[in-house]
Short mmCIF file of C-alpha atoms in Angstrom, two decimals:
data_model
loop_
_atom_site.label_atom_id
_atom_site.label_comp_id
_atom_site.label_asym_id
_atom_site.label_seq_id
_atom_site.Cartn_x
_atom_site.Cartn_y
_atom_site.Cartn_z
CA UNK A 1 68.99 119.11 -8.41
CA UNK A 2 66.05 117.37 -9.83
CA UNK A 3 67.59 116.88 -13.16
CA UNK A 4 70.06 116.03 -12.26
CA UNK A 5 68.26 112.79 -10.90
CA UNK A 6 66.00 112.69 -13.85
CA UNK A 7 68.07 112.51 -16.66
CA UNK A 8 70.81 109.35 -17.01
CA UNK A 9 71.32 109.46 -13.54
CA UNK A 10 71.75 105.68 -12.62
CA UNK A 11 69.64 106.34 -9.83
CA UNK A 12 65.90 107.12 -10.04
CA UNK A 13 63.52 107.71 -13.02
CA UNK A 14 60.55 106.90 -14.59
CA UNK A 15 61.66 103.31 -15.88
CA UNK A 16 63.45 102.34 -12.57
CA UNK A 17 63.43 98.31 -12.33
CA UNK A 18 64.37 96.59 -8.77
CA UNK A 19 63.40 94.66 -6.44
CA UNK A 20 60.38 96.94 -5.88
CA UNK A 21 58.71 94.32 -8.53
CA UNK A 22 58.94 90.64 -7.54
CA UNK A 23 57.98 92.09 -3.84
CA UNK A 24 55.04 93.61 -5.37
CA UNK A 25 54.13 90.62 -7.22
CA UNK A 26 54.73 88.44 -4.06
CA UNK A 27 52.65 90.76 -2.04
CA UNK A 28 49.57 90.82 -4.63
CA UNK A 29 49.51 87.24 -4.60
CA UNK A 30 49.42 87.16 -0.60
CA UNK A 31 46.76 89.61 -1.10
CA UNK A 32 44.62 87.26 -3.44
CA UNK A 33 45.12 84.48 -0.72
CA UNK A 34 44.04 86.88 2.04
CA UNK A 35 41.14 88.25 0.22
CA UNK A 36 40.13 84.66 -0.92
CA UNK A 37 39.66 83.80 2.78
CA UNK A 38 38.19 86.87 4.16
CA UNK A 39 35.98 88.38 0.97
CA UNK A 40 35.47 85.97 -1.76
CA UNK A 41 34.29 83.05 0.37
CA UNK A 42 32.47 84.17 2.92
CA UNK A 43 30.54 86.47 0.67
CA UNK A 44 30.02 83.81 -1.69
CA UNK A 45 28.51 81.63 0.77
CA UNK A 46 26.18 84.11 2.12
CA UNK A 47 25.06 85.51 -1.41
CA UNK A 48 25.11 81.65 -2.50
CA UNK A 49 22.98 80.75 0.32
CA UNK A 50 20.74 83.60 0.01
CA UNK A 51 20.05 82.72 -3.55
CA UNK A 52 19.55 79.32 -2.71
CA UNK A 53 16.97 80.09 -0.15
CA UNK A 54 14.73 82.24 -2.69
CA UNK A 55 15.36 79.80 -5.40
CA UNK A 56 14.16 77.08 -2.78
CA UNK A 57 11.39 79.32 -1.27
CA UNK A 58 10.27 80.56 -4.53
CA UNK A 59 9.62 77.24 -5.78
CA UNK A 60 7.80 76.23 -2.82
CA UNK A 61 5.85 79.19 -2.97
CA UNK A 62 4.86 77.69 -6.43
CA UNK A 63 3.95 74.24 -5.01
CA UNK A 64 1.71 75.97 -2.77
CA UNK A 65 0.20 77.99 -5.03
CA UNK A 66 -0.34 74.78 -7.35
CA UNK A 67 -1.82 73.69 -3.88
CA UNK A 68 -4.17 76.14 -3.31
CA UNK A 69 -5.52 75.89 -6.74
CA UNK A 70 -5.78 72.37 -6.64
CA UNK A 71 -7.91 72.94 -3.80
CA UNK A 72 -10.14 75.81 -5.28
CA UNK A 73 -10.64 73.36 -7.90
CA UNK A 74 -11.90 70.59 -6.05
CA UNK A 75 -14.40 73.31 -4.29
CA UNK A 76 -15.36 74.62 -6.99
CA UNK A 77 -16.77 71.14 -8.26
CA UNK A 78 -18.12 70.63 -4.96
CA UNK A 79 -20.12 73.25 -5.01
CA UNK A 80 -21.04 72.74 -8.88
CA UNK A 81 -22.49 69.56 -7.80
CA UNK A 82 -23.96 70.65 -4.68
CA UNK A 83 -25.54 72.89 -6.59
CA UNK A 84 -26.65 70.49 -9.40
CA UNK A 85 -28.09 68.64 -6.49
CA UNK A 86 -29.91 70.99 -5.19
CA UNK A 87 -31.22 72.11 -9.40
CA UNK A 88 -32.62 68.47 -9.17
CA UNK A 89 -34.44 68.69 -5.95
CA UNK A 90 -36.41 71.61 -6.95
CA UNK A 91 -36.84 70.20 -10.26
CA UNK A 92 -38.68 67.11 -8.30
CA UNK A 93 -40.69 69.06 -6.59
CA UNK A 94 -41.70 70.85 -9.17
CA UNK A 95 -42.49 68.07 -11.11
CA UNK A 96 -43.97 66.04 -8.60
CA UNK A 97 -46.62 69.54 -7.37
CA UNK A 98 -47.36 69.49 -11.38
CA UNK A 99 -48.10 65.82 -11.30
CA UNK A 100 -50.46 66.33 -8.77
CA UNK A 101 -51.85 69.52 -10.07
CA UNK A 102 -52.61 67.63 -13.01
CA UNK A 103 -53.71 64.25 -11.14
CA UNK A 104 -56.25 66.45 -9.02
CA UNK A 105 -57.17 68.77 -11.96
CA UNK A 106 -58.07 65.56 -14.38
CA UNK A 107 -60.07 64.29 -11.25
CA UNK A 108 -62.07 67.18 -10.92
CA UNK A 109 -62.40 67.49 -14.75
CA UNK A 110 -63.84 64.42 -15.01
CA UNK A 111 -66.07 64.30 -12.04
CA UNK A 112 -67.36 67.87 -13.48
CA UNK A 113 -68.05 65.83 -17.07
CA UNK A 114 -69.72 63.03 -15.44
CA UNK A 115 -72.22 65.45 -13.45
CA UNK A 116 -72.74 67.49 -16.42
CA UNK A 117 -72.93 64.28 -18.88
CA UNK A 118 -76.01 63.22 -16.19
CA UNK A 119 -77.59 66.18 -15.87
CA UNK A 120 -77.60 65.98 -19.71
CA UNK A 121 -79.27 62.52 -19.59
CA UNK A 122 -81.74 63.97 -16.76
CA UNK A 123 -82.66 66.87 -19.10
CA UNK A 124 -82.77 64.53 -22.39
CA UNK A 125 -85.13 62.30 -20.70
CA UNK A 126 -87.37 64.56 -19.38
CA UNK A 127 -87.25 66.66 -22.68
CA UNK A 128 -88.21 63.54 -24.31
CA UNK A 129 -90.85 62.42 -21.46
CA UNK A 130 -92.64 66.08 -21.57
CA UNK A 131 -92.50 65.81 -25.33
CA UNK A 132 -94.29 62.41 -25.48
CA UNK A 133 -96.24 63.94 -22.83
CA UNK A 134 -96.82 67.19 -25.40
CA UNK A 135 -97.66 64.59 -28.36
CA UNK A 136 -100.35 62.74 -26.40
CA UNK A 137 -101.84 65.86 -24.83
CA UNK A 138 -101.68 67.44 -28.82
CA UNK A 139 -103.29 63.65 -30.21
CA UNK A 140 -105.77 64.10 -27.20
CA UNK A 141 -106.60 67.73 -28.24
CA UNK A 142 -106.81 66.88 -31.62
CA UNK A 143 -108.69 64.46 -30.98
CA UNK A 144 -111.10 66.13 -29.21
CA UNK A 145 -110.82 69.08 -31.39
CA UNK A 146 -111.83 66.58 -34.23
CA UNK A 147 -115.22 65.16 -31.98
CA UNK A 148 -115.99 68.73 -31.11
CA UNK A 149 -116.08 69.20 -35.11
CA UNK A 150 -117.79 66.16 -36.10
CA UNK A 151 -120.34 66.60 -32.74
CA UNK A 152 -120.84 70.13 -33.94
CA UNK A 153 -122.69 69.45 -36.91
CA UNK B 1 74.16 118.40 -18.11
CA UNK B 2 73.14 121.71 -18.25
CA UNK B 3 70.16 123.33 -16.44
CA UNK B 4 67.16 123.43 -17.74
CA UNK B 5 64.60 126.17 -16.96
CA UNK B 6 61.70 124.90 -18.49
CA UNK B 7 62.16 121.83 -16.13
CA UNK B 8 62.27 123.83 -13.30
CA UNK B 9 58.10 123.98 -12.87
CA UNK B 10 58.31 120.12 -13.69
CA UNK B 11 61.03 119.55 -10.53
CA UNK B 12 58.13 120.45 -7.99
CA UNK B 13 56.40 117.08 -9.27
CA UNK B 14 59.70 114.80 -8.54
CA UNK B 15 58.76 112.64 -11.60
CA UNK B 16 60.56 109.32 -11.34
CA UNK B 17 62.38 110.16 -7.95
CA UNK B 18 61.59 107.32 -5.16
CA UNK B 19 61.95 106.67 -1.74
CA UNK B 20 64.88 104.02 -1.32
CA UNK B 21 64.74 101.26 1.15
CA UNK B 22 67.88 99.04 1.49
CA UNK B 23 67.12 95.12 2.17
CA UNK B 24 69.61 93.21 2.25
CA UNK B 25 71.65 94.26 -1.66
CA UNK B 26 68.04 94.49 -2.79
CA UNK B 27 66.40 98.27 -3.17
CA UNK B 28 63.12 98.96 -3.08
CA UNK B 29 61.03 101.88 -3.57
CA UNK B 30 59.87 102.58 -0.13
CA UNK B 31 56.83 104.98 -1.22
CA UNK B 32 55.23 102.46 -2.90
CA UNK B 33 54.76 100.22 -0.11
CA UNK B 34 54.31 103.02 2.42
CA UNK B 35 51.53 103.70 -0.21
CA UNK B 36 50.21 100.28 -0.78
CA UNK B 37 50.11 98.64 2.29
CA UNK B 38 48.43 101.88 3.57
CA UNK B 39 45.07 101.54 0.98
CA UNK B 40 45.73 97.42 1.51
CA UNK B 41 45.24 97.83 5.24
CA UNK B 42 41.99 99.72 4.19
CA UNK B 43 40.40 97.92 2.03
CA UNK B 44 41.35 94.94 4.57
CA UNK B 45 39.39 96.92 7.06
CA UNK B 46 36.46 97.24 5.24
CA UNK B 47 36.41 93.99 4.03
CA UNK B 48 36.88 92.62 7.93
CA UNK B 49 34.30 95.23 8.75
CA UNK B 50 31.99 94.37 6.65
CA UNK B 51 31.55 90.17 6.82
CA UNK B 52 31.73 90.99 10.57
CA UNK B 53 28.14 90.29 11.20
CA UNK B 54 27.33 88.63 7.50
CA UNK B 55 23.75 88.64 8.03
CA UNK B 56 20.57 86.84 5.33
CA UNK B 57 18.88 90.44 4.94
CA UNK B 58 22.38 92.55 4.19
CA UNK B 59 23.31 95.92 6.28
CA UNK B 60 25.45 98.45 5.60
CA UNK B 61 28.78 97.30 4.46
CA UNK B 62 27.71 94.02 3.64
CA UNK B 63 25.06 95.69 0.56
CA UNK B 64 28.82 96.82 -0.23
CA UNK B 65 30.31 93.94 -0.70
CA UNK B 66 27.97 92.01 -1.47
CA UNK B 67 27.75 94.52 -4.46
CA UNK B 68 31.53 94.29 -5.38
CA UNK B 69 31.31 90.59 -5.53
CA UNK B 70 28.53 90.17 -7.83
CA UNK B 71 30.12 92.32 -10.04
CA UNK B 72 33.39 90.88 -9.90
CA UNK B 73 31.58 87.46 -10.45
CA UNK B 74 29.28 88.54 -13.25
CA UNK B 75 33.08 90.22 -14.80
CA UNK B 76 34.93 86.50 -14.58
CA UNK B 77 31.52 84.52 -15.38
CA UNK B 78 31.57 86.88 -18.72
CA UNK B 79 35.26 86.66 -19.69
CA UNK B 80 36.32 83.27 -18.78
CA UNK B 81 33.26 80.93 -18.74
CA UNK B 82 31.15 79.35 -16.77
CA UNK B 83 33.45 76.32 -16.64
CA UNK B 84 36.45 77.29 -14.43
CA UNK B 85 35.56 80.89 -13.49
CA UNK B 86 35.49 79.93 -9.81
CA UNK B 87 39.03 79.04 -9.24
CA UNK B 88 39.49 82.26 -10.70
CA UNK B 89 37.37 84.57 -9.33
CA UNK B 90 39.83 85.70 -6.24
CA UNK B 91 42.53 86.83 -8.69
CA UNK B 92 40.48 88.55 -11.02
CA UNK B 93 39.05 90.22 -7.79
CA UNK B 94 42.22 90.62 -5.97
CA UNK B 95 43.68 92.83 -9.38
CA UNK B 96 40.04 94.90 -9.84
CA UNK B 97 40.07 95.70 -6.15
CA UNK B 98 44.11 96.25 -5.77
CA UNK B 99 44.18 98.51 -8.76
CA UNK B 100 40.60 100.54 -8.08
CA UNK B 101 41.79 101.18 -4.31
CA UNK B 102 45.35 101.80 -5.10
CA UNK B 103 43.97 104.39 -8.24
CA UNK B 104 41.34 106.09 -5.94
CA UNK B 105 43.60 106.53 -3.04
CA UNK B 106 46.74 107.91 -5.16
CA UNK B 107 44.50 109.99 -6.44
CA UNK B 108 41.91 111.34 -3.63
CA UNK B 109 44.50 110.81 -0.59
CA UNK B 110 46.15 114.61 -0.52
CA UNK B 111 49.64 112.41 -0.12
CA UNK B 112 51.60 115.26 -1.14
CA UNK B 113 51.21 117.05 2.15
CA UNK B 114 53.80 114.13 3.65
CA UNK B 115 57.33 114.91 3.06
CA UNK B 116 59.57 112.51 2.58
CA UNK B 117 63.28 113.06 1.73
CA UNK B 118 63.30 111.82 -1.37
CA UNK B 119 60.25 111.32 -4.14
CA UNK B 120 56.68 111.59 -3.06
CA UNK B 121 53.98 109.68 -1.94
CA UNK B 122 51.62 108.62 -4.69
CA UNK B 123 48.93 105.65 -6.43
CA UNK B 124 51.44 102.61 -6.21
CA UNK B 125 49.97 102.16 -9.72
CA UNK B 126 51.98 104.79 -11.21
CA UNK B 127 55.40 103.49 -10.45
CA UNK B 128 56.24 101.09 -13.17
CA UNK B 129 57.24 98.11 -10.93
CA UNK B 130 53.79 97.40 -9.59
CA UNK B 131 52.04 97.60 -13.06
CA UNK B 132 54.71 95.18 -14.28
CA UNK B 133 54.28 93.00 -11.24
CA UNK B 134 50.74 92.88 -12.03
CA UNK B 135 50.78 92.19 -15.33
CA UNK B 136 53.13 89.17 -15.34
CA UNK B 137 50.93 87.73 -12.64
CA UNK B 138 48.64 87.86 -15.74
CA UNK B 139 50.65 86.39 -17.57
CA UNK B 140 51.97 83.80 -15.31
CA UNK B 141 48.46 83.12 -14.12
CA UNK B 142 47.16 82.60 -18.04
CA UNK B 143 49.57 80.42 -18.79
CA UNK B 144 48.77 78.35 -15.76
CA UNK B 145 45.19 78.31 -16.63
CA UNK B 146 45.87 77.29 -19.96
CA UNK B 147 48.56 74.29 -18.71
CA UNK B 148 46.35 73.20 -15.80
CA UNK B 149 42.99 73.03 -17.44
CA UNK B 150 44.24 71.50 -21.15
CA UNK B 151 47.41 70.16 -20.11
CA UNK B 152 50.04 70.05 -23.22
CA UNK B 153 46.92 70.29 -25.71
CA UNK B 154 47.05 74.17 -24.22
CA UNK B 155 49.77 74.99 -27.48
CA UNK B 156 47.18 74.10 -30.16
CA UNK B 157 45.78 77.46 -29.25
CA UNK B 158 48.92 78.69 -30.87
CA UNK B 159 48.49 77.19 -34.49
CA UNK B 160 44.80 77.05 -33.78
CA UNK B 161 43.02 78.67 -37.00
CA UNK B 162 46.45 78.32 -38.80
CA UNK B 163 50.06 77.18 -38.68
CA UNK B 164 50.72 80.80 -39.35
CA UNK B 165 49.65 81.90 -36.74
CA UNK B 166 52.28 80.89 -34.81
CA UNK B 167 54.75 83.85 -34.54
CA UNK B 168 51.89 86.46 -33.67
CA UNK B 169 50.54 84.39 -30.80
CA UNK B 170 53.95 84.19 -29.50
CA UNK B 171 54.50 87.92 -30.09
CA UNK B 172 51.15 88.19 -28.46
CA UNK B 173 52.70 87.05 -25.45
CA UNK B 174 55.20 89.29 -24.76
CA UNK B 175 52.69 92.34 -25.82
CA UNK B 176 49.73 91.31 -23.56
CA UNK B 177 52.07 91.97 -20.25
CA UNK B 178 53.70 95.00 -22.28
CA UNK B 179 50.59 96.46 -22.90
CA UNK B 180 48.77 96.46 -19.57
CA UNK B 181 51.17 97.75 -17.63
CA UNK B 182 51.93 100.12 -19.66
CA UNK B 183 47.92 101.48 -19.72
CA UNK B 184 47.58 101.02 -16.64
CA UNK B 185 51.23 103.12 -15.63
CA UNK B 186 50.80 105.68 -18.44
CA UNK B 187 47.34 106.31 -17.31
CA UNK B 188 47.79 106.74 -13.62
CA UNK B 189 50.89 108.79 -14.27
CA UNK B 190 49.16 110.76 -17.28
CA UNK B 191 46.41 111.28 -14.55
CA UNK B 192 48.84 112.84 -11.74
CA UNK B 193 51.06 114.78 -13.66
CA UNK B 194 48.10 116.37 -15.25
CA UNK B 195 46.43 117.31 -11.86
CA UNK B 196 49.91 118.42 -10.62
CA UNK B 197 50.46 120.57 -13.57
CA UNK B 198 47.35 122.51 -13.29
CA UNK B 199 47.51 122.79 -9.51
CA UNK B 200 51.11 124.11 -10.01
CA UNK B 201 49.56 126.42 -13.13
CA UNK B 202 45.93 127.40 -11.83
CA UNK B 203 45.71 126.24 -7.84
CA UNK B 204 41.85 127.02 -7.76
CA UNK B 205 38.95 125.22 -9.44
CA UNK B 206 40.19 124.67 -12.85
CA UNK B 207 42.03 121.56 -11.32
CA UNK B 208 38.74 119.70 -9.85
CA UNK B 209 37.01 118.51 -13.16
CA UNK B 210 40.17 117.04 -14.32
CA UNK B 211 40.49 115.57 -10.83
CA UNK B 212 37.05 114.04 -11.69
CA UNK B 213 38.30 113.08 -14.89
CA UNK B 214 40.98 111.41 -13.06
CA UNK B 215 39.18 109.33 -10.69
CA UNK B 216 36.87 107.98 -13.69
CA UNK B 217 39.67 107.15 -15.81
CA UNK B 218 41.02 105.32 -12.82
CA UNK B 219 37.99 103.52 -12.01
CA UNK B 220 37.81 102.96 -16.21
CA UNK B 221 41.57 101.49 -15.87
CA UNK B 222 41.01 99.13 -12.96
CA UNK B 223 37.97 97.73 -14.69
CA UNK B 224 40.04 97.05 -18.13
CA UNK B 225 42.74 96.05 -16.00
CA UNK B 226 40.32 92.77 -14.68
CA UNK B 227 38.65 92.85 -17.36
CA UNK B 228 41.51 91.72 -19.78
CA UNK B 229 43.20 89.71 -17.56
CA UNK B 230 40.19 87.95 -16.85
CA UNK B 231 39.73 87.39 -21.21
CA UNK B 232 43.39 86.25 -21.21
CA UNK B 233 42.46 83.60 -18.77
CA UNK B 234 39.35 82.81 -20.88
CA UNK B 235 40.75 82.36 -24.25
CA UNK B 236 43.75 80.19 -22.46
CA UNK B 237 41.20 77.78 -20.97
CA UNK B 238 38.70 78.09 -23.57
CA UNK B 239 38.24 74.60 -26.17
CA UNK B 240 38.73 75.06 -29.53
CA UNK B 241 37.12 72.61 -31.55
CA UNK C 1 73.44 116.76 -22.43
CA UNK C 2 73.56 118.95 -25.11
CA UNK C 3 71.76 121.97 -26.02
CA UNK C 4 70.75 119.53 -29.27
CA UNK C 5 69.63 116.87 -27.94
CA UNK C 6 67.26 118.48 -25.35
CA UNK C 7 65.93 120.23 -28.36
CA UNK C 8 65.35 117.20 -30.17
CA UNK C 9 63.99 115.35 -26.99
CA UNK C 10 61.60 118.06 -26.12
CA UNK C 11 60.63 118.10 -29.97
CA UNK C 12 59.86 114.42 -29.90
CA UNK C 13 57.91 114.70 -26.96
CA UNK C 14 55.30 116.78 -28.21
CA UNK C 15 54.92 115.15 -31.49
CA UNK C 16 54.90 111.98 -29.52
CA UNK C 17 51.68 112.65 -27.70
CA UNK C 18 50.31 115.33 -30.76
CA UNK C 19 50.89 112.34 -33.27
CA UNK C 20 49.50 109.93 -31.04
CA UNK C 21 46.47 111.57 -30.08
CA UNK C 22 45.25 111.82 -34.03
CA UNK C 23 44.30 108.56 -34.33
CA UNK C 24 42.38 107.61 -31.70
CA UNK C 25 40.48 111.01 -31.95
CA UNK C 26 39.62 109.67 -34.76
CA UNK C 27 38.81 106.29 -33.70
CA UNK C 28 36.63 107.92 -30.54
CA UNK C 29 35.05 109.93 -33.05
CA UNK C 30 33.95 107.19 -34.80
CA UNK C 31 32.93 104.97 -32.05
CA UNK C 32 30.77 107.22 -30.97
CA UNK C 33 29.17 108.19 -33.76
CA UNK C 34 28.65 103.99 -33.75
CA UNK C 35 27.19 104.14 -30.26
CA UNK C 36 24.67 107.80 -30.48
CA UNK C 37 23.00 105.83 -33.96
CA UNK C 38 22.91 102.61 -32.01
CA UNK C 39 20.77 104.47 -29.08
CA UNK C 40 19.15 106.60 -31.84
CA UNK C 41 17.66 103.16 -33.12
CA UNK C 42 17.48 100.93 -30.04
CA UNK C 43 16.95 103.57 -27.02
CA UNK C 44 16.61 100.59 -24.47
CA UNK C 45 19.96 99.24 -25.02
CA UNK C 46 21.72 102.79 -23.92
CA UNK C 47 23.07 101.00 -20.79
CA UNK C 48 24.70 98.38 -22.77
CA UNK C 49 25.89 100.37 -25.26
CA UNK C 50 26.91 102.89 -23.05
CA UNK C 51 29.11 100.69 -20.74
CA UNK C 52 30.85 99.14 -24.07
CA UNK C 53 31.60 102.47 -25.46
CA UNK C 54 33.31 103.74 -22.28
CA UNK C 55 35.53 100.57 -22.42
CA UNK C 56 36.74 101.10 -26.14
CA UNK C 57 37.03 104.63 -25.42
CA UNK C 58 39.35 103.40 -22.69
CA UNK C 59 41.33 100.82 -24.94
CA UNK C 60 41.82 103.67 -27.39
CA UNK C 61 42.76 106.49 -25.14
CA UNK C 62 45.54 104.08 -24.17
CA UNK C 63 47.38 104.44 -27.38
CA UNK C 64 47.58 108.19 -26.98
CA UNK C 65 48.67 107.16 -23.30
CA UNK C 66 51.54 104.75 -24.97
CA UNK C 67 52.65 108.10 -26.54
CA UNK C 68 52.29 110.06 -23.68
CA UNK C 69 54.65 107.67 -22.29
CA UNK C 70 57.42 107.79 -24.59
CA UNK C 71 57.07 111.87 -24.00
CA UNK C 72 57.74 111.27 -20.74
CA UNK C 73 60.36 108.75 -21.02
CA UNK C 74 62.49 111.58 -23.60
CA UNK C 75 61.59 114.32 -20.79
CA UNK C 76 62.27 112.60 -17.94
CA UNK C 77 64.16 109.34 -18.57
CA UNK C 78 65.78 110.43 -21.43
CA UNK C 79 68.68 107.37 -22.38
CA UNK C 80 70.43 109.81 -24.21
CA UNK C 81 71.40 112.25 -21.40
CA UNK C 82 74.54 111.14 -20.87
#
């Protein structure tokens, strides 16, 4: 009977101590060595080297990114100073069309006040030689106006 | 002795009734190895299985494992340090993975559809030799720790605050091993008997929540299980300064 | 064994595991009061909080489990059967 086992029996029960425990202890330790060899290590190393090669690709990632921006960089003043090149070559032009704008434009000013400063003259002096011409011819008239008079009575 | 009746339902469960194998003048309790070396030669399988083909991009199994040992790492890292937690990452493993497999497979495993002559087949966890076994591997191995990594200066952890100390820490020593293997055996058993009751009281339904119960508490108990031995090792290798 | 000492035994037994279970009810209780105002305040540290309580539930439910163990001991082991 089952009791009969269970209760002070000197064989069986819950609290029954033999050999059952240094085996077990002996055989979990075997099992640590086993395990060791064919789960812990090998799975290390793969996970290890996995995390190695994204720590190692991530940072070159990073140097290449550092890279590439390096190089934008460097374009990006190129072309700031290709462009400021170009800014001053149109500037220069510009410059140099309004320098001769204004070379050819003070030319023809001043050819167009030189004509009109002698046609002036022309105009003063004939002004003033048909007004000496007027004052004789008036003296003359008077003049005669004057013998007319004094002939007339 | 007299007979009992209200033991009678209880006899079904042949509570503390084993399986005896004679080596040599030593006895063991065969159903406990029958038991154990059945779930070890499983979880040997799947370990072989799975770092078959170990592969950079993992595959099956391997997400697995891989799994189960960064947990297991991140549980030593945690408990005993960064320092040392290497050398003793396999045993920390070895107990988690022993206990969880050996708790699962008592407990999923219908076992009691073997007969055996005598006792039942059942977790190897809930006979109290292997959670004794285990835990004075704990204890062996802290002491160890302790000794190897701090040499003689290991026994100023026992007057460390105080002098007074003294007498608890050594208490402390014998209750450590005391008190995991009893958890872990009063669990387990707690956890079968319960299940057995109620299928022996109610066979349908009402026993499959408390099975559920059962295989979280296991999982719970393996994890504590590590978890503390993994501490003890901590605190014996830790510096005090 | 006697017709008293089964009595007593199967006495013992249940006050082992009733007496035993008081406390840590208690002590659950309390803990997770603890941990449901923890995630009340800090929702994003459920997991954390979560995984702790289960262990400390765990460490606590194994003092009702020492009882349970000295219940079974008296029903099934008892040392004084004789």
């Amino acid at each position: 009977m089952t009791s009969l086992l269970l209760f002070g029996a000197a064989e069986g029960g819950l609290f029954d101590f033999d050999a059952t425990l240094p085996l077990m202890a002996v055989q979990v330790v075997l099992l640590t060595f086993i395990l060791n060899a064919l789960f812990f290590k090998p799975v290390g190393r793969v996970v290890e080297e996995r995390e190695n090669y994204v720590t190692s690709s991530r940072a070159e990632a990073k140097k290449k990114l550092a890279e590439v921006e390096q190089l934008e960089s460097d374009l990006k003043n190129q072309l700031k100073e290709a462009r400021q090149a170009a800014q001053k070559v149109i500037n220069d032009a510009e410059e140099d069309s309004e320098k001769l704008y204004r070379e050819a434009l003070a030319l023809a000013t001043s050819e167009a006040n030189a004509s009109r400063e002698e046609a002036r003259k022309e105009i003063d002096s004939q002004r003033d030689s048909a007004l000496t011409q007027l004052k004789s011819d008036a003296d003359k008239l008077g003049e005669l106006i004057v013998e007319r008079l004094l002939a007339a009575k | 002795m007299g007979s009992l009746p209200f033991f009678l339902p209880f006899a079904e469960l042949e509570v503390g009734q084993h399986l005896y194998w004679q080596i040599g003048n030593l006895r063991i309790h065969g159903q406990v190895f029958m038991t154990s070396w059945l779930l070890i030669g499983a979880l040997l399988t799947l370990v072989v299985v799975g770092t078959k083909k170990m592969e950079r991009d993992p595959q099956g199994v391997q997400n697995l494992l891989e799994f189960l040992w960064d947990y297991i790492r991140d549980l030593a890292r945690t408990q005993i340090g960064e320092k040392v937690y290497r050398d003793w990452m396999p045993f920390i493993g070895t107990l988690f993975l022993f206990i969880f497999v050996s708790n699962w497979g008592g407990a999923l495993v219908p076992w009691r559809l073997i007969e055996l002559p005598s006792g039942e087949l059942g977790a190897p966890t809930a006979d109290i030799n292997t959670t004794v076994a285990l835990a004075l591997l704990v204890s062996l191995s802290y002491f160890y720790a302790g000794l190897s990594n701090k040499g003689l200066r290991y026994f100023e952890y026992y007057v460390h605050p105080t002098p007074i100390m003294l007498p608890f820490k050594i208490v402390e020593d014998f209750t450590k091993p005391l008190s995991l293997s009893f958890r872990l055996f009063g669990n387990i058993l707690a956890d079968e008997l319960v299940v057995a009751v109620l299928v022996f009281l109610v066979p349908l339904i009402l026993p499959v929540p408390v099975m559920f119960l059962g295989l979280f508490t296991s999982a719970i108990q393996a994890l504590i299980f590590a978890t503390l031995a993994a501490y003890y090792i901590g605190e014996a290798v830790e510096e005090h300064h | 064994m006697d017709s008293i000492t089964t009595a007593a035994s199967v006495v013992a037994a249940g006050l082992a595991v009733g007496l035993g279970a008081i406390g840590p009810g208690i002590g659950q209780g309390s803990a997770a009061q603890g941990a449901v105002e923890g995630i009340a305040r800090q929702p994003e540290a459920e997991g954390k909080i979560r995984g702790t309580l289960l262990l400390s539930f765990a460490f606590m439910e194994s003092l009702t489990i020492y009882g349970l163990v000295v219940a079974l001991v008296l029903l099934f082991a008892n040392p004084f059967a004789g």
